[in-house]
Coordinates of C-alpha atoms (C1' of nucleotides) in Angstrom, one line a residue:
Chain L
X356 CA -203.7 154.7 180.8
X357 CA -201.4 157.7 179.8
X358 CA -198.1 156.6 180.3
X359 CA -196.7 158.6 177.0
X360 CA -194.0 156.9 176.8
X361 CA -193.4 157.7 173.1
X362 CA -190.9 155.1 171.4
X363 CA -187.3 156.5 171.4
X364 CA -184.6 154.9 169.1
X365 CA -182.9 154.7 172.2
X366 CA -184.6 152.1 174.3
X367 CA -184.5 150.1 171.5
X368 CA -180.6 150.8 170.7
X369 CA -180.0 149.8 175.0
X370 CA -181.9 146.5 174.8
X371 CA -180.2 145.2 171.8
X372 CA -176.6 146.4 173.1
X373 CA -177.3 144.8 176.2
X374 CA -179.0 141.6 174.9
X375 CA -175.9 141.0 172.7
X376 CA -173.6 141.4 175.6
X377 CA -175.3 139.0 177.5
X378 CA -175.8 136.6 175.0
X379 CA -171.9 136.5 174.3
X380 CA -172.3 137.9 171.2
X381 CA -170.4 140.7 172.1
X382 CA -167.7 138.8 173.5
X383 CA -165.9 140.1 177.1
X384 CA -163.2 142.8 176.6
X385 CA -164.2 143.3 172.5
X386 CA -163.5 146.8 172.5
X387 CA -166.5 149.1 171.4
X388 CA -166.7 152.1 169.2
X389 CA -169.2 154.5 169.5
X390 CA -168.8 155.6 165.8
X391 CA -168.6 152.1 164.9
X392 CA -171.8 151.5 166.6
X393 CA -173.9 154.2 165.6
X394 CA -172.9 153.7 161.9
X395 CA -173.9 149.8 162.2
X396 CA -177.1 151.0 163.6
X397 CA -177.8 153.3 161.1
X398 CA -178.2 156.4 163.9
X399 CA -176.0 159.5 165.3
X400 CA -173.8 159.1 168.5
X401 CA -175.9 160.2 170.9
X402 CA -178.7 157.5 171.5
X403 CA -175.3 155.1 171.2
X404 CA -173.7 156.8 173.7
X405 CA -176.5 157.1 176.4
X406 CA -176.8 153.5 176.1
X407 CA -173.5 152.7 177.0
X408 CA -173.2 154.6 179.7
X409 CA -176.5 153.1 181.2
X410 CA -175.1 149.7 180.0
X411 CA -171.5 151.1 182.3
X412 CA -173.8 151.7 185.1
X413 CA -175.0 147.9 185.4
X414 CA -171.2 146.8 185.3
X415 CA -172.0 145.0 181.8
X416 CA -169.1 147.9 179.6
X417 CA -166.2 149.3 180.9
X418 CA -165.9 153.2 179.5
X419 CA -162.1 154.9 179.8
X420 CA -162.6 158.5 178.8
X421 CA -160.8 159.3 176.0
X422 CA -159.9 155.7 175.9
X423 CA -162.5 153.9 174.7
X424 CA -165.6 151.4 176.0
X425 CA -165.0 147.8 176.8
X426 CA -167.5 145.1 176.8
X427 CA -166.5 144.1 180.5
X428 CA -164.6 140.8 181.5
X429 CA -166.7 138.5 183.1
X430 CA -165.8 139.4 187.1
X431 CA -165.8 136.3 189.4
X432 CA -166.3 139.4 192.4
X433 CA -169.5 140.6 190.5
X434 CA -170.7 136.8 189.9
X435 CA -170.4 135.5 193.6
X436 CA -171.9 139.0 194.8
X437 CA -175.0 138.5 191.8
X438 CA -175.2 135.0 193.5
X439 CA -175.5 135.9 196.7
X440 CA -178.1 138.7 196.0
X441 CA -180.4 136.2 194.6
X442 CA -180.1 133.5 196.6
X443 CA -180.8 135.6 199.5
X444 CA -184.1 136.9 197.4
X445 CA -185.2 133.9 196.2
X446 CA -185.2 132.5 199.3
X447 CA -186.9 135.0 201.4
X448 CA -189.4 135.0 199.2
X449 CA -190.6 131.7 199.7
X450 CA -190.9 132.4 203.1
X451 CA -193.2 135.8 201.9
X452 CA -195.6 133.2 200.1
X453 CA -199.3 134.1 200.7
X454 CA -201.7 131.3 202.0
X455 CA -203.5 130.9 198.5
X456 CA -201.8 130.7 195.6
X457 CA -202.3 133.6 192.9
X458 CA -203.9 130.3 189.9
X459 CA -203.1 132.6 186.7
X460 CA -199.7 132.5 187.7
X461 CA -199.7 128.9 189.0
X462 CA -201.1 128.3 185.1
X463 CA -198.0 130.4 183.5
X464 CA -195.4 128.0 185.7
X465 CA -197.4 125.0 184.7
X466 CA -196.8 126.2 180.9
X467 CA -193.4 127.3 181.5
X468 CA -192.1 123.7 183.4
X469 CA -194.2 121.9 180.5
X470 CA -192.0 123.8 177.8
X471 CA -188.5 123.2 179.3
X472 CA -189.2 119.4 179.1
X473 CA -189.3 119.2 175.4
X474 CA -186.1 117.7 174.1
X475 CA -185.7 120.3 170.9
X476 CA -184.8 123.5 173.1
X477 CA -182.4 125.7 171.9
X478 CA -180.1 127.3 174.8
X479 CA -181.5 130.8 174.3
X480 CA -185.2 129.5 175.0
X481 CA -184.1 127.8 177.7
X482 CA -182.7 131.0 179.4
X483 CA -185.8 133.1 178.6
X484 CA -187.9 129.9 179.8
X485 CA -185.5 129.9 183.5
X486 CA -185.6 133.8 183.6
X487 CA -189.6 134.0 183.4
X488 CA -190.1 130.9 185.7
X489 CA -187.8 132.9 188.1
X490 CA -189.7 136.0 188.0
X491 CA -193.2 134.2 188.4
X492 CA -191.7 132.4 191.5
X493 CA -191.0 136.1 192.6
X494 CA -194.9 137.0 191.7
X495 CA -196.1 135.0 193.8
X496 CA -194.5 136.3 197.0
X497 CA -196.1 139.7 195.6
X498 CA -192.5 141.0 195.0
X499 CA -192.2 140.4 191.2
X500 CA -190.6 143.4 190.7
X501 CA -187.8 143.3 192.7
X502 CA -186.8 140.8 190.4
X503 CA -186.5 143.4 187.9
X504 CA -183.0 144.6 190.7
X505 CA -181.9 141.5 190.4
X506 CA -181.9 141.1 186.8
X507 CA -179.7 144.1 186.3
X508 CA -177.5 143.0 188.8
X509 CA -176.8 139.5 187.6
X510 CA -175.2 140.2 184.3
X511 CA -172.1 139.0 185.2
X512 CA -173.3 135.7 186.6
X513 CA -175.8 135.4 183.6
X514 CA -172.7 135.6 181.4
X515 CA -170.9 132.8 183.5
X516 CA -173.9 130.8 183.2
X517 CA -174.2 130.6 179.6
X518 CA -170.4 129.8 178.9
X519 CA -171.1 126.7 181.3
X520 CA -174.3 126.0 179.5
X521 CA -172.1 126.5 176.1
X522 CA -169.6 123.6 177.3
X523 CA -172.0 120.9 178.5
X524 CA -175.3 121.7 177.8
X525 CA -177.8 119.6 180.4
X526 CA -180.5 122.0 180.6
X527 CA -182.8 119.1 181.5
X528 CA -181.0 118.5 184.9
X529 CA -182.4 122.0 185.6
X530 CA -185.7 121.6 184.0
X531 CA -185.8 119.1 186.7
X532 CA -184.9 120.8 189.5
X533 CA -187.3 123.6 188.6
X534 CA -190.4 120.9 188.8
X535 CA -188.9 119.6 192.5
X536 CA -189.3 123.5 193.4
X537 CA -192.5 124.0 191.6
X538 CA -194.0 120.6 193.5
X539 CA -192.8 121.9 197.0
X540 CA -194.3 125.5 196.3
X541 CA -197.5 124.3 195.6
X542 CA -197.5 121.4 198.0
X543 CA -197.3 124.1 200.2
X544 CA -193.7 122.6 202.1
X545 CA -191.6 125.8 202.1
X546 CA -188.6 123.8 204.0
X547 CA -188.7 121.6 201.4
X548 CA -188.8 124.6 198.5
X549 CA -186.2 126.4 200.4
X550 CA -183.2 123.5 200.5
X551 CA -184.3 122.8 196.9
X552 CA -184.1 126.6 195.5
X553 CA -180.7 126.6 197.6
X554 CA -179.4 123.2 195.6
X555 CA -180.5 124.5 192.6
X556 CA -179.1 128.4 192.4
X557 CA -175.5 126.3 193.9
X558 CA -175.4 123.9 190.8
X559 CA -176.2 126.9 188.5
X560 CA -172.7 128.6 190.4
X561 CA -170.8 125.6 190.9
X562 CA -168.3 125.2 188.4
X563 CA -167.9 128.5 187.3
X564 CA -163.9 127.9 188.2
X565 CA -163.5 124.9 185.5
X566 CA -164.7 127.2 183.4
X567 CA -162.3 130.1 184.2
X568 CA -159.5 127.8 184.0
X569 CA -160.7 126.9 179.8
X570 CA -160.8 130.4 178.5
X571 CA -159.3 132.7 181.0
X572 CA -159.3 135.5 178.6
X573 CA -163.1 136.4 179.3
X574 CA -162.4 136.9 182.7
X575 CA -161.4 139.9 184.5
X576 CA -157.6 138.3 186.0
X577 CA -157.1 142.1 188.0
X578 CA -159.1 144.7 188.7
X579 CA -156.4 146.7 188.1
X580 CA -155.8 145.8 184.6
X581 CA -156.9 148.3 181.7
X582 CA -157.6 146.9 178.2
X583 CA -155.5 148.5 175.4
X584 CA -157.6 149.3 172.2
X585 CA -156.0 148.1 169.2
X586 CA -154.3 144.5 171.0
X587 CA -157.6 143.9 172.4
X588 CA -157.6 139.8 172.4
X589 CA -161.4 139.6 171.5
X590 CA -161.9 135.8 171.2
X591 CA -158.5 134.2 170.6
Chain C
X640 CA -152.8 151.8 189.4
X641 CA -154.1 152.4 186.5
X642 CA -157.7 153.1 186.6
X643 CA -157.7 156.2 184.6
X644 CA -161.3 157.4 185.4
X645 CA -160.6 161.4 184.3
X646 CA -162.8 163.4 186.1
X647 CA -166.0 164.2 184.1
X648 CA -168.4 167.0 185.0
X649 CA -171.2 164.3 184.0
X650 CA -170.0 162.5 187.2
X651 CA -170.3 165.0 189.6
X652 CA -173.4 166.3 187.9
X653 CA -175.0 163.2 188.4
X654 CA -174.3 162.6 192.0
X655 CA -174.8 166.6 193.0
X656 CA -178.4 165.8 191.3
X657 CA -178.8 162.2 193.2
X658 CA -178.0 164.1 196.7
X659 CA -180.8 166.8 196.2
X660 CA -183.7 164.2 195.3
X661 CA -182.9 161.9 197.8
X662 CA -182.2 165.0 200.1
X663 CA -185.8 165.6 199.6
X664 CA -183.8 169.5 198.5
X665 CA -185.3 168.8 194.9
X666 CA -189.0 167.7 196.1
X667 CA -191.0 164.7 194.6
X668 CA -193.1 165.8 191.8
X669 CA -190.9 168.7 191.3
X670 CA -190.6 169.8 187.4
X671 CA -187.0 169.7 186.5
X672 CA -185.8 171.3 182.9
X673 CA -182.9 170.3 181.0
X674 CA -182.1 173.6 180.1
X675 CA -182.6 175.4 183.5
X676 CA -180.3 172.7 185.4
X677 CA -177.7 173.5 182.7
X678 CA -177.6 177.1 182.9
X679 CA -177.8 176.9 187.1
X680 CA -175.2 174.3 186.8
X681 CA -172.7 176.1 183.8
X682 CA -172.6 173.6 182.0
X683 CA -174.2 172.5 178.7
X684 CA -177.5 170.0 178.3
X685 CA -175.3 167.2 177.5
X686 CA -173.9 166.2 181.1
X687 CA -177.2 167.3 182.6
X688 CA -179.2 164.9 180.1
X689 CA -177.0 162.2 181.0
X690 CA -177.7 162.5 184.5
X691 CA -181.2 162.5 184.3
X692 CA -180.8 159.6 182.3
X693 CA -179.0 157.3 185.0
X694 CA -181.5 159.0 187.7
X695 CA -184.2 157.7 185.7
X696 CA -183.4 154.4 185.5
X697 CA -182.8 154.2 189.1
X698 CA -186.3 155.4 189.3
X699 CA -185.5 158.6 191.2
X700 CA -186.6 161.2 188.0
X701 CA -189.6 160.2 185.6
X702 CA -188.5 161.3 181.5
X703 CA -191.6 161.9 179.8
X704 CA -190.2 162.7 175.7
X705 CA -191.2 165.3 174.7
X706 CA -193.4 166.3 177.7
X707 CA -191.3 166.8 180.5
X708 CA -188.7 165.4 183.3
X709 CA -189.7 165.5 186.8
X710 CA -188.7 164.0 190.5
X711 CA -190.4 161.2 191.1
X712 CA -193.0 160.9 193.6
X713 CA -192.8 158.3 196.4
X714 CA -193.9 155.0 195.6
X715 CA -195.1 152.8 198.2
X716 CA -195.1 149.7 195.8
X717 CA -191.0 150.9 195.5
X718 CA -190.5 151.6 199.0
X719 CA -192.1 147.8 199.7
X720 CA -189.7 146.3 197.1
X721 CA -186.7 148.3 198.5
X722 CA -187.7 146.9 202.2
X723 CA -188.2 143.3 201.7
X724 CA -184.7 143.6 199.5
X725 CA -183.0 145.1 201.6
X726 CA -184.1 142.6 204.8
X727 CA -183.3 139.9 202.7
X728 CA -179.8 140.9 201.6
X729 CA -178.4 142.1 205.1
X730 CA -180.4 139.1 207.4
X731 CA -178.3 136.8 204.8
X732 CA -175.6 138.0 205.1
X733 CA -175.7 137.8 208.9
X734 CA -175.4 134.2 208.4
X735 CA -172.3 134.0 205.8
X736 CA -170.1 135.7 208.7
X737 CA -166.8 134.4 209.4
X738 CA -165.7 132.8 212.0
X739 CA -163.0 135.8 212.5
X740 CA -164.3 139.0 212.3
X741 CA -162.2 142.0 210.4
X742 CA -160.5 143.6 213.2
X743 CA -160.4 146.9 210.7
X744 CA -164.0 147.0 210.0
X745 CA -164.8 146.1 213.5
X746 CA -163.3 149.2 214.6
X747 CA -164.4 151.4 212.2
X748 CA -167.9 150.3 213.3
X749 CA -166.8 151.0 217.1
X750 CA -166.5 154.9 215.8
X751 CA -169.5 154.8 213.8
X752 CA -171.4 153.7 217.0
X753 CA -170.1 156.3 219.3
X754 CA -170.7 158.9 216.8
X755 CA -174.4 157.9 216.5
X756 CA -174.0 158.4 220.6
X757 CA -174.0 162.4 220.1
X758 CA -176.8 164.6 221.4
X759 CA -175.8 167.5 218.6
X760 CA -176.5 165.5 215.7
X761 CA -177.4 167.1 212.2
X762 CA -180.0 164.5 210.4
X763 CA -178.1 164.1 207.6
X764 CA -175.0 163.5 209.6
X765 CA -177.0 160.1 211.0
X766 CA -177.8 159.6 207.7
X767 CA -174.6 159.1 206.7
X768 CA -173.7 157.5 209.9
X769 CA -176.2 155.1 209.6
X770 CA -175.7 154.2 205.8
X771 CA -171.8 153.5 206.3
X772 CA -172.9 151.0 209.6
X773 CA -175.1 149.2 207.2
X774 CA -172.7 149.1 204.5
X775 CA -169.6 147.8 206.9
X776 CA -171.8 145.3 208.6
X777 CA -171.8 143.4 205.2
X778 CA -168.2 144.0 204.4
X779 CA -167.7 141.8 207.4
X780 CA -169.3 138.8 205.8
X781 CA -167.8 139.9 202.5
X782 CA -170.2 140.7 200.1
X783 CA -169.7 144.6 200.8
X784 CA -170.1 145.1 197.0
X785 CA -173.8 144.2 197.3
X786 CA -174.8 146.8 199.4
X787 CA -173.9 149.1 196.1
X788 CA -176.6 147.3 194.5
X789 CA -179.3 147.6 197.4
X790 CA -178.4 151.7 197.7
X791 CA -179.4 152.0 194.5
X792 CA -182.2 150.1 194.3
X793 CA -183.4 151.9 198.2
X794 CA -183.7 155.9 196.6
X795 CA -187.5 155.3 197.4
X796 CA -187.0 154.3 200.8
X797 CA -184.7 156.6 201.9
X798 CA -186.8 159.0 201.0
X799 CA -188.9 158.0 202.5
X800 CA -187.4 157.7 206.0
X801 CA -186.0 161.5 205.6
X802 CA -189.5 162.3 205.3
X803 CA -190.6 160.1 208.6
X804 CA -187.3 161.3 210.3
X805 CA -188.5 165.0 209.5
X806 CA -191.5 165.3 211.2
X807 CA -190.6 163.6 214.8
X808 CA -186.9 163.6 214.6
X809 CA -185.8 160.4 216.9
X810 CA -182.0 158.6 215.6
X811 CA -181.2 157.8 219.2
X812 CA -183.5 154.8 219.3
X813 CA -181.9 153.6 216.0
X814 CA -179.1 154.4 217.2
X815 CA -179.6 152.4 220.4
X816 CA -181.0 149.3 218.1
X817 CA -177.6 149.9 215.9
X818 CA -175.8 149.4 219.2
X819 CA -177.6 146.2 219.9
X820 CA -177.0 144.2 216.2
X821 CA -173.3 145.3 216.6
X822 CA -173.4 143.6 220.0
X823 CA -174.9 140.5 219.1
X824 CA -172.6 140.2 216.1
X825 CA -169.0 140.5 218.1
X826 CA -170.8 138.3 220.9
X827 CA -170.7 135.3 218.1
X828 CA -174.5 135.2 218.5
X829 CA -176.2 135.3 215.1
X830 CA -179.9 134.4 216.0
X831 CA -180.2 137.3 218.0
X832 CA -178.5 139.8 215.8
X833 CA -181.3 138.3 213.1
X834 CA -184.0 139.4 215.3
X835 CA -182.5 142.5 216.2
X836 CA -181.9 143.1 212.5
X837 CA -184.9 142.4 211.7
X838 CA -186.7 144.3 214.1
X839 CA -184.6 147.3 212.9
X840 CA -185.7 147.3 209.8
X841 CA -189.2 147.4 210.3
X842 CA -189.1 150.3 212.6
X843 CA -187.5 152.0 210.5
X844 CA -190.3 150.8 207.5
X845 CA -193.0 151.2 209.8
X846 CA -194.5 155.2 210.0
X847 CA -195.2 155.2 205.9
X848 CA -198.4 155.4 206.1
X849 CA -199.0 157.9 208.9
X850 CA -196.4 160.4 206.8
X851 CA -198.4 159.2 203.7
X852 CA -201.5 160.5 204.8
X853 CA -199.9 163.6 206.3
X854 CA -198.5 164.6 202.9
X855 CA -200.0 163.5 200.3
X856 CA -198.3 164.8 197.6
X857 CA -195.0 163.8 197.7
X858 CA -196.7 159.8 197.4
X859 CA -197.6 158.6 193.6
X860 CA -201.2 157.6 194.0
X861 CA -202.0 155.9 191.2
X862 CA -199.0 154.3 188.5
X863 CA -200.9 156.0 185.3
X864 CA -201.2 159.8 186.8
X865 CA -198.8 162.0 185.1
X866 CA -197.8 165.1 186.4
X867 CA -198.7 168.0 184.0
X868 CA -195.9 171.0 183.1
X869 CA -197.0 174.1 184.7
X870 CA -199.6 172.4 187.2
X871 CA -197.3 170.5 189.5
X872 CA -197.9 171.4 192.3
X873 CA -194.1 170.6 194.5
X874 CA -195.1 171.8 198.1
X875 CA -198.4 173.1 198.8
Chain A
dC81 C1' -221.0 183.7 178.1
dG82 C1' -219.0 179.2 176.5
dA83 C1' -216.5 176.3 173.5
dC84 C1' -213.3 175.5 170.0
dA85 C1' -209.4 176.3 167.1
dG86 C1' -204.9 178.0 166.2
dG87 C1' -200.6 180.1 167.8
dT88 C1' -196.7 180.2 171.0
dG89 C1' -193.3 178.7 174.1
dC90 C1' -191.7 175.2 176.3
dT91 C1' -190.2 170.3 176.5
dT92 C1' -187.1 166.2 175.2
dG93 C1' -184.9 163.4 171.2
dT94 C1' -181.4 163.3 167.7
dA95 C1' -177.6 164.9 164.9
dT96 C1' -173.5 167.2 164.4
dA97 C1' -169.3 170.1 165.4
dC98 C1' -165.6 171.0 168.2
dA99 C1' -162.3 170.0 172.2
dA100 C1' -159.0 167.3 174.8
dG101 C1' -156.2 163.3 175.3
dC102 C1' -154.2 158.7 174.9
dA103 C1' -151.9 154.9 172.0
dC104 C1' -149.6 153.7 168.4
dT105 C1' -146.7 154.5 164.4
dT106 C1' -143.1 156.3 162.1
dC107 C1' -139.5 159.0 161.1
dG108 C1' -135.1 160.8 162.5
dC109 C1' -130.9 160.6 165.0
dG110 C1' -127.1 158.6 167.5
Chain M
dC1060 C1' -129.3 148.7 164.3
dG1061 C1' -131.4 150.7 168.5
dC1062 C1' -133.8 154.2 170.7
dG1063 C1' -136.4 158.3 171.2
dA1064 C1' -139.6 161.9 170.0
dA1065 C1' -142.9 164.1 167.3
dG1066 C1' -147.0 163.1 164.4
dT1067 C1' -151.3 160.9 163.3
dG1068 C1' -155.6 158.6 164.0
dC1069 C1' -158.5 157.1 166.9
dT1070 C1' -161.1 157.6 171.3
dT1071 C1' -164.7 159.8 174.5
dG1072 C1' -166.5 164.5 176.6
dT1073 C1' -168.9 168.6 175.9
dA1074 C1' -171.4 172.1 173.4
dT1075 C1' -174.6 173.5 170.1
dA1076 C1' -178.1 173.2 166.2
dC1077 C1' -182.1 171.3 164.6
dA1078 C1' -186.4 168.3 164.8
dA1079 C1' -190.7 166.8 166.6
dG1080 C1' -194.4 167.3 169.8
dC1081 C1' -197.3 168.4 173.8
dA1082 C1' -199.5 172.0 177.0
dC1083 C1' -201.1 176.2 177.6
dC1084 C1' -202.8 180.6 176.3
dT1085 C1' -205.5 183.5 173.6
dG1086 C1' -208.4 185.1 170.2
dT1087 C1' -212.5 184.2 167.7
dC1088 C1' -216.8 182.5 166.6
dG1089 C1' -221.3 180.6 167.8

DNA sequence: CGACAGGTGCTTGTATACAAGCACTTCGCG
DNA sequence: CGCGAAGTGCTTGTATACAAGCACCTGTCG
């Protein structure tokens, strides 16, 4: 019942830094200013500042002291090890499935799948609409939170995903691949669940490398390679 | 080359801190002061408040504004997340291994092993020992990275083991079951190093509860209690 | 003796001032 | 005209000052 956790500017300042990084809106390597910020925010450096340096720890800015702080280019490294964490998650999971089914959370799926048919769905829902269809999948194992590592660990491939989505946008292909899983999970075939998850988390990876080869300019080309502040090439 | 990281006291603020909890040196439930940590450490609130700040979000210190910051207690629920995350990353990555191993890595892991061998070892020294074998053995199938992600998500379960390890003090059956995965791994035979693996892991997961009931105190019991200032009581 | 109310000292959150350093510009010189 | 070097404006890192609030202690009153 305690749980004081009285409302700081910061929490609020982190989720919407980090929601507009991963939503593109802050595009990879835009070069950030915590002055800049904290004015547009209407608040003082510090809560800016502590943000950013959690937002460095997750991999999603780049902070060169006395340099400045980076949105980071999108890492095909930190994708392909994001995709490999989940996939191995996701999939041990279904083989963690109880005998009975929690049926609230069966419900919330049902909901969920029901939403991402309809034709009118903006990209954004449809991300929210995968991410909490992911986590519920997770629930059911009785390891929902773990999720919560994943999530921070996937910025990079969420990133990736969302310029694919940006090109050709087929959510529905998805939407459909979510119900095969749904129908195998509940059906109670985890063989069956387990090479569909698999085909499914592979499609959302697979052409990650078409994309690169469009706008290579969002994606870290070295690891070695430092942005420079003022001929920062934002969006080109 | 470039990689101008200049050396910030936050940095090594931050990891000297992250050593002492999961040292156990800086005891779950143990009050923990801005302003005290700055003055021990020389150095002003800022780098200190930072620290906390990361340490918090990896769950290893609880920030209660305006109330308090203290280590956090051992969660179980944590622990369980860490374990079934940390089975599911390295048994999948026993089966993305090449068909050539690293002949680098495999020798490095030749040292680790024999150093794991000797009778005069300090329990942090097989700590060490034991978290570089870990690490390495996923560098061979490539997704070394990863493991970055699982030690930071694992603070609860290392704990944890420190505090099993403690009480009856017993790395040369680890040791002996480290000795066994490598084995199975260089033999080509990745069935059996999934079962070893597998029963490696648990072992080591296994004593929780017995050290839970032995020590109470350092376990959270209940997700809303909150530790109180001057009442906290860090040993008994 | 007990309970309640106010003071006190601590806590973290935020804002601001100062320090150190790199990149770029620009001015001067050959 | 070309090149170099000092200057300038920005950056983040650290230190400090102030604000807001909770827990505890103590004194007082019933």
């Amino acid at each position: 019942m305690p749980q004081k956790n009285g409302r700081t500017s910061r929490r609020d300042i982190y989720q919407k830094l980090r929601q507009m990084v991963l939503t593109l809106e802050l595009a990879p390597g835009a070069a950030l200013s915590e002055n800049e910020l904290a004015a547009s925010l209407g608040v003082s450096r510090t809560p800016v500042r502590e943000s950013l340096i959690l937002l460095a720890q997750e991999g999603l800015v780049q902070v060169f002291p006395k340099i400045g702080s980076f949105v980071s280019r999108v890492d095909p490294a930190q994708v392909a090890d994001a995709q490999f964490l989940r996939e191995a998650v996701e999939l041990a999971s279904l083989h963690a499935l109880p005998e009975h089914l929690d049926p609230a959370i069966v419900g919330d799926l049902r909901v969920n799948l029901d939403r991402q048919k309809r034709a009118d769905l903006d990209l954004e829902e449809f991300f929210e609409l995968d991410e909490a269809f992911h986590q519920n999948l997770m629930r059911l194992s009785g390891h929902g939170n773990v999720w919560t590592t994943v999530a921070a660990a996937k910025g990079h491939l969420d990133r990736a995903r969302r310029l694919g989505l940006h090109e050709n946008a087929s959510p529905a292909a998805f939407a459909a691949q979510h119900h095969e899983i749904f129908e195998a999970i509940v059906g109670g075939d985890v063989p069956l669940a387990h090479t569909a998850m698999r085909t499914h988390l592979r499609a959302v990876f697979s052409d990650i490398e078409r994309i690169r080869a469009h706008s290579p300019e969002l994606f870290a080309a070295d690891a070695s390679t430092v942005p420079v502040r003022r001929n920062v090439v934002v969006w080109e």
